[in-house]
PDB file of C-alpha atoms in Angstrom:
ATOM      1  CA  MET A   1     394.912 -89.880-121.330  1.00 96.00           C
ATOM      2  CA  LYS A   2     395.268 -92.694-118.983  1.00 98.00           C
ATOM      3  CA  VAL A   3     392.288 -95.278-119.022  1.00 98.00           C
ATOM      4  CA  ALA A   4     391.823 -97.939-116.370  1.00 98.00           C
ATOM      5  CA  VAL A   5     389.237-100.744-116.552  1.00 98.00           C
ATOM      6  CA  ILE A   6     387.589-102.371-113.412  1.00 98.00           C
ATOM      7  CA  LEU A   7     385.939-105.790-113.692  1.00 98.00           C
ATOM      8  CA  PRO A   8     383.951-106.680-110.459  1.00 97.00           C
ATOM      9  CA  ALA A   9     384.152-110.438-110.241  1.00 96.00           C
ATOM     10  CA  ALA A  10     383.313-111.220-106.665  1.00 93.00           C
ATOM     11  CA  GLY A  11     379.665-112.290-107.079  1.00 81.00           C
ATOM     12  CA  LEU A  12     378.346-115.690-106.001  1.00 73.00           C
ATOM     13  CA  GLY A  13     376.347-116.177-109.146  1.00 56.00           C
ATOM     14  CA  THR A  14     373.141-117.552-107.543  1.00 50.00           C
ATOM     15  CA  ARG A  15     371.028-117.011-110.459  1.00 48.00           C
ATOM     16  CA  MET A  16     372.995-119.536-112.539  1.00 51.00           C
ATOM     17  CA  GLY A  17     371.601-122.473-110.503  1.00 47.00           C
ATOM     18  CA  ARG A  18     372.963-125.481-108.807  1.00 43.00           C
ATOM     19  CA  THR A  19     372.528-127.881-111.880  1.00 40.00           C
ATOM     20  CA  SER A  20     374.596-125.718-114.265  1.00 41.00           C
ATOM     21  CA  ALA A  21     377.022-125.000-111.526  1.00 39.00           C
ATOM     22  CA  GLU A  22     377.656-128.705-110.840  1.00 41.00           C
ATOM     23  CA  LYS A  23     378.135-129.155-114.745  1.00 43.00           C
ATOM     24  CA  ALA A  24     380.719-126.414-114.828  1.00 40.00           C
ATOM     25  CA  GLY A  25     382.420-127.233-111.518  1.00 43.00           C
ATOM     26  CA  THR A  26     381.671-123.912-109.902  1.00 55.00           C
ATOM     27  CA  SER A  27     378.599-121.933-108.794  1.00 52.00           C
ATOM     28  CA  ARG A  28     380.029-118.711-109.844  1.00 83.00           C
ATOM     29  CA  LYS A  29     379.266-117.576-113.425  1.00 92.00           C
ATOM     30  CA  GLN A  30     382.377-115.453-113.943  1.00 95.00           C
ATOM     31  CA  PHE A  31     384.574-118.711-113.617  1.00 95.00           C
ATOM     32  CA  MET A  32     382.458-120.974-115.620  1.00 95.00           C
ATOM     33  CA  LEU A  33     384.378-122.296-118.594  1.00 94.00           C
ATOM     34  CA  LEU A  34     383.730-121.155-122.180  1.00 94.00           C
ATOM     35  CA  ASP A  35     385.939-122.927-124.633  1.00 93.00           C
ATOM     36  CA  GLY A  36     388.238-123.977-121.833  1.00 94.00           C
ATOM     37  CA  ALA A  37     388.668-120.574-120.261  1.00 96.00           C
ATOM     38  CA  PRO A  38     386.883-118.724-117.569  1.00 96.00           C
ATOM     39  CA  ILE A  39     384.276-116.279-118.717  1.00 97.00           C
ATOM     40  CA  LEU A  40     386.154-113.566-116.761  1.00 97.00           C
ATOM     41  CA  LEU A  41     389.204-114.202-118.868  1.00 97.00           C
ATOM     42  CA  HIS A  42     387.292-113.686-122.057  1.00 97.00           C
ATOM     43  CA  SER A  43     386.094-110.337-120.796  1.00 98.00           C
ATOM     44  CA  VAL A  44     389.583-109.353-119.733  1.00 98.00           C
ATOM     45  CA  ARG A  45     391.114-110.243-123.047  1.00 97.00           C
ATOM     46  CA  LYS A  46     388.758-107.688-124.870  1.00 97.00           C
ATOM     47  CA  PHE A  47     390.251-104.793-122.861  1.00 98.00           C
ATOM     48  CA  ALA A  48     393.787-106.214-122.872  1.00 97.00           C
ATOM     49  CA  ALA A  49     393.538-106.094-126.725  1.00 97.00           C
ATOM     50  CA  SER A  50     392.449-102.454-126.692  1.00 97.00           C
ATOM     51  CA  ALA A  51     395.257 -99.771-127.446  1.00 96.00           C
ATOM     52  CA  ARG A  52     393.094 -97.318-125.451  1.00 97.00           C
ATOM     53  CA  VAL A  53     393.276 -99.147-122.189  1.00 98.00           C
ATOM     54  CA  ASP A  54     396.284 -98.757-119.929  1.00 97.00           C
ATOM     55  CA  GLU A  55     395.401-100.752-116.851  1.00 98.00           C
ATOM     56  CA  ILE A  56     393.014-103.478-115.775  1.00 98.00           C
ATOM     57  CA  VAL A  57     391.901-104.043-112.203  1.00 98.00           C
ATOM     58  CA  VAL A  58     389.805-107.169-111.325  1.00 98.00           C
ATOM     59  CA  ALA A  59     388.027-107.486-107.979  1.00 98.00           C
ATOM     60  CA  VAL A  60     387.510-111.048-106.725  1.00 97.00           C
ATOM     61  CA  ARG A  61     386.623-112.808-103.458  1.00 96.00           C
ATOM     62  CA  ARG A  62     389.616-113.331-101.025  1.00 96.00           C
ATOM     63  CA  GLU A  63     389.864-117.052-101.774  1.00 95.00           C
ATOM     64  CA  ASP A  64     390.432-116.444-105.517  1.00 96.00           C
ATOM     65  CA  LEU A  65     393.069-113.699-105.241  1.00 97.00           C
ATOM     66  CA  ASP A  66     396.166-115.934-105.809  1.00 97.00           C
ATOM     67  CA  TRP A  67     394.917-118.194-108.639  1.00 97.00           C
ATOM     68  CA  VAL A  68     393.087-115.339-110.577  1.00 97.00           C
ATOM     69  CA  ALA A  69     396.284-113.143-110.237  1.00 97.00           C
ATOM     70  CA  GLU A  70     398.370-116.083-111.529  1.00 97.00           C
ATOM     71  CA  LEU A  71     396.030-116.702-114.464  1.00 97.00           C
ATOM     72  CA  LEU A  72     395.848-113.174-115.481  1.00 97.00           C
ATOM     73  CA  GLN A  73     399.602-112.764-115.206  1.00 95.00           C
ATOM     74  CA  ARG A  74     400.039-115.782-117.426  1.00 95.00           C
ATOM     75  CA  GLU A  75     397.428-114.706-119.992  1.00 94.00           C
ATOM     76  CA  VAL A  76     397.680-110.973-120.245  1.00 94.00           C
ATOM     77  CA  ARG A  77     400.690-109.243-121.845  1.00 89.00           C
ATOM     78  CA  GLY A  78     401.394-105.557-122.382  1.00 88.00           C
ATOM     79  CA  LYS A  79     399.142-104.337-119.830  1.00 93.00           C
ATOM     80  CA  ARG A  80     399.202-103.516-116.149  1.00 95.00           C
ATOM     81  CA  VAL A  81     396.900-106.033-114.488  1.00 97.00           C
ATOM     82  CA  ARG A  82     395.960-106.092-110.920  1.00 97.00           C
ATOM     83  CA  VAL A  83     393.786-108.215-108.705  1.00 98.00           C
ATOM     84  CA  VAL A  84     392.087-106.773-105.605  1.00 98.00           C
ATOM     85  CA  GLU A  85     389.744-108.167-102.878  1.00 98.00           C
ATOM     86  CA  GLY A  86     386.130-107.429-103.845  1.00 97.00           C
ATOM     87  CA  GLY A  87     383.261-106.902-101.444  1.00 95.00           C
ATOM     88  CA  ASN A  88     379.824-108.371-100.706  1.00 93.00           C
ATOM     89  CA  SER A  89     378.334-106.254-103.251  1.00 95.00           C
ATOM     90  CA  ARG A  90     379.211-104.961-106.812  1.00 96.00           C
ATOM     91  CA  GLN A  91     379.434-101.408-105.396  1.00 97.00           C
ATOM     92  CA  GLN A  92     381.960-102.371-102.724  1.00 97.00           C
ATOM     93  CA  SER A  93     383.997-104.309-105.285  1.00 98.00           C
ATOM     94  CA  VAL A  94     384.328-101.364-107.567  1.00 98.00           C
ATOM     95  CA  GLU A  95     384.973 -99.091-104.721  1.00 98.00           C
ATOM     96  CA  ASN A  96     387.786-101.277-103.592  1.00 98.00           C
ATOM     97  CA  ALA A  97     389.278-101.385-107.099  1.00 98.00           C
ATOM     98  CA  LEU A  98     388.872 -97.683-107.452  1.00 98.00           C
ATOM     99  CA  ALA A  99     390.870 -97.165-104.273  1.00 98.00           C
ATOM    100  CA  VAL A 100     394.019 -98.619-105.780  1.00 98.00           C
ATOM    101  CA  LEU A 101     394.078 -96.575-109.099  1.00 98.00           C
ATOM    102  CA  ASP A 102     396.635 -93.917-109.489  1.00 96.00           C
ATOM    103  CA  PRO A 103     395.376 -90.434-108.925  1.00 95.00           C
ATOM    104  CA  ASP A 104     396.569 -89.406-112.486  1.00 97.00           C
ATOM    105  CA  THR A 105     394.026 -91.791-113.994  1.00 98.00           C
ATOM    106  CA  THR A 106     391.871 -89.939-116.463  1.00 98.00           C
ATOM    107  CA  LEU A 107     388.894 -92.242-117.213  1.00 98.00           C
ATOM    108  CA  VAL A 108     387.596 -95.273-115.406  1.00 98.00           C
ATOM    109  CA  ALA A 109     385.574 -97.916-117.219  1.00 98.00           C
ATOM    110  CA  VAL A 110     383.664-100.431-115.352  1.00 98.00           C
ATOM    111  CA  HIS A 111     382.595-103.579-117.113  1.00 98.00           C
ATOM    112  CA  ASP A 112     380.668-106.624-116.010  1.00 98.00           C
ATOM    113  CA  ALA A 113     382.897-109.562-115.745  1.00 97.00           C
ATOM    114  CA  VAL A 114     380.310-111.717-117.497  1.00 97.00           C
ATOM    115  CA  ARG A 115     379.961-109.616-120.594  1.00 98.00           C
ATOM    116  CA  PRO A 116     382.628-111.348-122.757  1.00 98.00           C
ATOM    117  CA  PHE A 117     381.349-110.247-126.103  1.00 98.00           C
ATOM    118  CA  ILE A 118     381.865-106.447-125.866  1.00 98.00           C
ATOM    119  CA  ASP A 119     383.246-105.330-129.306  1.00 97.00           C
ATOM    120  CA  PRO A 120     386.303-103.133-129.769  1.00 97.00           C
ATOM    121  CA  ASP A 121     384.368-100.295-131.691  1.00 98.00           C
ATOM    122  CA  THR A 122     382.007 -99.965-128.724  1.00 98.00           C
ATOM    123  CA  ILE A 123     384.843 -99.805-126.237  1.00 98.00           C
ATOM    124  CA  ASP A 124     386.445 -97.023-128.415  1.00 98.00           C
ATOM    125  CA  ASN A 125     383.114 -95.175-128.768  1.00 98.00           C
ATOM    126  CA  VAL A 126     382.141 -95.065-125.109  1.00 98.00           C
ATOM    127  CA  ILE A 127     385.647 -94.048-124.037  1.00 98.00           C
ATOM    128  CA  ASP A 128     385.549 -91.241-126.693  1.00 98.00           C
ATOM    129  CA  GLU A 129     382.171 -90.042-125.378  1.00 98.00           C
ATOM    130  CA  ALA A 130     383.345 -90.031-121.821  1.00 98.00           C
ATOM    131  CA  ALA A 131     386.498 -88.236-122.738  1.00 98.00           C
ATOM    132  CA  GLU A 132     384.417 -85.483-124.220  1.00 98.00           C
ATOM    133  CA  THR A 133     381.459 -85.277-121.669  1.00 98.00           C
ATOM    134  CA  GLY A 134     382.961 -86.878-118.543  1.00 98.00           C
ATOM    135  CA  ALA A 135     380.338 -89.650-118.297  1.00 98.00           C
ATOM    136  CA  ALA A 136     379.028 -92.212-120.707  1.00 98.00           C
ATOM    137  CA  ILE A 137     377.572 -95.727-120.719  1.00 98.00           C
ATOM    138  CA  VAL A 138     376.635 -98.355-123.305  1.00 98.00           C
ATOM    139  CA  GLY A 139     372.996 -99.162-123.712  1.00 98.00           C
ATOM    140  CA  ILE A 140     370.419-100.487-126.180  1.00 97.00           C
ATOM    141  CA  VAL A 141     366.922 -99.645-127.066  1.00 95.00           C
ATOM    142  CA  PRO A 142     364.364-102.318-125.797  1.00 95.00           C
ATOM    143  CA  VAL A 143     362.596-104.134-128.607  1.00 94.00           C
ATOM    144  CA  ASP A 144     359.744-105.402-126.393  1.00 94.00           C
ATOM    145  CA  THR A 145     356.889-103.170-125.063  1.00 95.00           C
ATOM    146  CA  VAL A 146     357.759-102.299-121.497  1.00 94.00           C
ATOM    147  CA  LYS A 147     354.914-102.280-118.873  1.00 94.00           C
ATOM    148  CA  GLN A 148     355.031-100.530-115.519  1.00 93.00           C
ATOM    149  CA  VAL A 149     353.227-102.705-112.948  1.00 91.00           C
ATOM    150  CA  ALA A 150     352.179-102.733-109.300  1.00 88.00           C
ATOM    151  CA  ARG A 151     353.747-105.880-107.730  1.00 76.00           C
ATOM    152  CA  ALA A 152     351.449-108.054-105.674  1.00 62.00           C
ATOM    153  CA  GLN A 153     352.282-110.640-103.095  1.00 62.00           C
ATOM    154  CA  THR A 154     351.661-113.489-105.648  1.00 66.00           C
ATOM    155  CA  ASN A 155     353.269-114.164-109.083  1.00 76.00           C
ATOM    156  CA  LYS A 156     350.564-111.926-110.598  1.00 82.00           C
ATOM    157  CA  ALA A 157     350.857-108.263-111.297  1.00 86.00           C
ATOM    158  CA  LYS A 158     348.616-105.434-112.583  1.00 89.00           C
ATOM    159  CA  ILE A 159     349.604-103.035-115.246  1.00 93.00           C
ATOM    160  CA  ARG A 160     349.848 -99.455-114.305  1.00 94.00           C
ATOM    161  CA  ALA A 161     351.312 -97.959-117.469  1.00 96.00           C
ATOM    162  CA  THR A 162     352.897 -98.646-120.830  1.00 97.00           C
ATOM    163  CA  LEU A 163     356.365 -96.955-121.136  1.00 96.00           C
ATOM    164  CA  PRO A 164     357.328 -95.388-124.383  1.00 94.00           C
ATOM    165  CA  ARG A 165     360.283 -97.150-125.803  1.00 93.00           C
ATOM    166  CA  GLU A 166     361.866 -94.210-127.462  1.00 91.00           C
ATOM    167  CA  LYS A 167     362.504 -92.745-123.951  1.00 94.00           C
ATOM    168  CA  LEU A 168     364.009 -96.065-122.580  1.00 96.00           C
ATOM    169  CA  VAL A 169     367.380 -97.800-122.866  1.00 97.00           C
ATOM    170  CA  LEU A 170     368.573-100.959-121.319  1.00 97.00           C
ATOM    171  CA  ALA A 171     371.933-100.156-119.641  1.00 98.00           C
ATOM    172  CA  GLN A 172     374.985-102.260-120.358  1.00 98.00           C
ATOM    173  CA  THR A 173     378.663-101.978-119.706  1.00 98.00           C
ATOM    174  CA  PRO A 174     381.310-100.555-120.050  1.00 98.00           C
ATOM    175  CA  GLN A 175     380.246 -97.478-118.098  1.00 98.00           C
ATOM    176  CA  VAL A 176     383.016 -94.793-118.308  1.00 98.00           C
ATOM    177  CA  PHE A 177     383.473 -91.793-116.132  1.00 98.00           C
ATOM    178  CA  ARG A 178     386.253 -89.252-115.292  1.00 98.00           C
ATOM    179  CA  TYR A 179     388.208 -90.620-112.441  1.00 98.00           C
ATOM    180  CA  ASP A 180     387.491 -87.628-110.187  1.00 98.00           C
ATOM    181  CA  LEU A 181     383.756 -87.708-110.872  1.00 98.00           C
ATOM    182  CA  LEU A 182     383.498 -91.491-110.152  1.00 98.00           C
ATOM    183  CA  VAL A 183     385.435 -91.016-106.818  1.00 98.00           C
ATOM    184  CA  ARG A 184     383.117 -88.232-105.812  1.00 98.00           C
ATOM    185  CA  ALA A 185     380.004 -90.267-106.631  1.00 98.00           C
ATOM    186  CA  PHE A 186     381.217 -93.183-104.576  1.00 98.00           C
ATOM    187  CA  ALA A 187     382.058 -91.020-101.677  1.00 98.00           C
ATOM    188  CA  ALA A 188     378.541 -89.343-101.826  1.00 98.00           C
ATOM    189  CA  ALA A 189     376.899 -92.736-101.963  1.00 98.00           C
ATOM    190  CA  GLN A 190     378.825 -94.017 -99.087  1.00 97.00           C
ATOM    191  CA  SER A 191     377.970 -90.925 -96.995  1.00 97.00           C
ATOM    192  CA  ASP A 192     374.294 -91.196 -97.781  1.00 97.00           C
ATOM    193  CA  GLY A 193     374.174 -94.928 -97.347  1.00 97.00           C
ATOM    194  CA  PHE A 194     372.910 -95.258-100.981  1.00 98.00           C
ATOM    195  CA  THR A 195     373.338 -98.536-102.923  1.00 97.00           C
ATOM    196  CA  GLY A 196     372.792 -98.363-106.799  1.00 97.00           C
ATOM    197  CA  THR A 197     372.432-101.073-109.288  1.00 95.00           C
ATOM    198  CA  ASP A 198     375.195 -99.633-111.524  1.00 97.00           C
ATOM    199  CA  GLU A 199     377.847 -96.895-111.437  1.00 98.00           C
ATOM    200  CA  SER A 200     375.711 -94.628-113.516  1.00 98.00           C
ATOM    201  CA  SER A 201     373.069 -94.485-110.761  1.00 98.00           C
ATOM    202  CA  LEU A 202     375.710 -93.135-108.414  1.00 98.00           C
ATOM    203  CA  VAL A 203     376.886 -90.348-110.766  1.00 98.00           C
ATOM    204  CA  GLU A 204     373.276 -89.453-111.658  1.00 98.00           C
ATOM    205  CA  ARG A 205     372.651 -88.566-108.055  1.00 97.00           C
ATOM    206  CA  LEU A 206     375.235 -85.701-108.384  1.00 98.00           C
ATOM    207  CA  GLU A 207     372.944 -84.196-111.082  1.00 97.00           C
ATOM    208  CA  VAL A 208     375.508 -85.075-113.802  1.00 97.00           C
ATOM    209  CA  GLU A 209     374.157 -85.729-117.326  1.00 98.00           C
ATOM    210  CA  VAL A 210     375.260 -89.235-118.469  1.00 98.00           C
ATOM    211  CA  SER A 211     375.571 -89.908-122.127  1.00 98.00           C
ATOM    212  CA  VAL A 212     374.356 -93.203-123.715  1.00 98.00           C
ATOM    213  CA  VAL A 213     376.344 -94.795-126.574  1.00 98.00           C
ATOM    214  CA  LEU A 214     374.526 -97.360-128.641  1.00 97.00           C
ATOM    215  CA  GLY A 215     375.567-101.003-127.889  1.00 97.00           C
ATOM    216  CA  SER A 216     374.687-104.335-129.350  1.00 96.00           C
ATOM    217  CA  ASP A 217     372.212-107.104-128.283  1.00 95.00           C
ATOM    218  CA  ARG A 218     375.453-109.447-128.622  1.00 96.00           C
ATOM    219  CA  ASN A 219     376.877-107.828-125.463  1.00 98.00           C
ATOM    220  CA  ILE A 220     374.979-110.203-123.397  1.00 97.00           C
ATOM    221  CA  LYS A 221     375.402-110.528-119.605  1.00 97.00           C
ATOM    222  CA  ILE A 222     375.731-114.265-118.836  1.00 96.00           C
ATOM    223  CA  THR A 223     373.407-114.792-115.747  1.00 92.00           C
ATOM    224  CA  LYS A 224     371.328-117.999-116.402  1.00 88.00           C
ATOM    225  CA  PRO A 225     372.068-121.430-117.820  1.00 87.00           C
ATOM    226  CA  SER A 226     370.402-120.756-121.212  1.00 89.00           C
ATOM    227  CA  ASP A 227     372.886-117.784-121.678  1.00 95.00           C
ATOM    228  CA  MET A 228     375.780-120.237-121.930  1.00 95.00           C
ATOM    229  CA  ASP A 229     374.361-121.788-125.137  1.00 94.00           C
ATOM    230  CA  LEU A 230     374.150-118.396-126.747  1.00 95.00           C
ATOM    231  CA  ALA A 231     377.620-117.656-125.471  1.00 96.00           C
ATOM    232  CA  ARG A 232     378.968-120.700-127.145  1.00 96.00           C
ATOM    233  CA  LEU A 233     377.388-119.666-130.382  1.00 95.00           C
ATOM    234  CA  PHE A 234     378.651-116.158-130.250  1.00 96.00           C
ATOM    235  CA  LEU A 235     382.206-117.373-129.485  1.00 96.00           C
ATOM    236  CA  GLU A 236     382.103-119.804-132.346  1.00 94.00           C
ATOM    237  CA  GLU A 237     381.054-117.056-134.676  1.00 93.00           C
ATOM    238  CA  GLU A 238     383.667-114.709-133.178  1.00 91.00           C
ATOM    239  CA  THR A 239     386.574-117.187-133.651  1.00 88.00           C
ATOM    240  CA  ALA A 240     385.554-118.615-136.988  1.00 85.00           C
ATOM    241  CA  PRO A 241     388.046-118.132-139.862  1.00 80.00           C
ATOM    242  CA  ARG A 242     387.086-115.148-142.051  1.00 70.00           C
ATOM    243  CA  GLU A 243     386.718-115.790-145.653  1.00 65.00           C
ATOM    244  CA  LEU A 244     388.882-113.707-147.973  1.00 58.00           C
TER     245      LEU A 244
END
């Protein structure tokens, strides 16, 4: 079984905000430094350390191709790592990366470049589930009560329903699919002019059942300044010497 991992990292990171961007020296969250290394590199390292992964493809903006390729070549050993030009959307970036994979690839895992705290067991579990069923994502059950609302033109909203939490999951990544299935899902989306918020939404349109593997609330997606404080705490805990 040949497993490839795609990390879309061509986003502009507008939600991070100008102040935090100035402090980090970049406006793009995937390149903000966490313990001296870009967040993207922390994410790549998790998959580079996995014996289940054969290849890693990172999609970045054109102006970042050379230096990101040099960084990954220097930092990652024992894995085939490629850098491709991403698009203006996550979907286009993943599609560009998907296009360079070898046809004999068995499974493709797509992972947010800014989720650096995915743990090895979860990577193994979601790959195992996708190997068995063809499609699997990582998700967690929401702990807060979820309300469906009717959006107004102001900052106020009116509640229309309370959604049962036992029927809801918050989607995370990795999202893992059979190579041929994901290629077909992207082709259908392009043909129909459909844009999804994740890869699962594209696969679901083919009326394919997607499994959910339980994830962790530590598998955070770094999207706003306050997330960096939590990331530093998680990294400190992750790298702390273990007591014998």
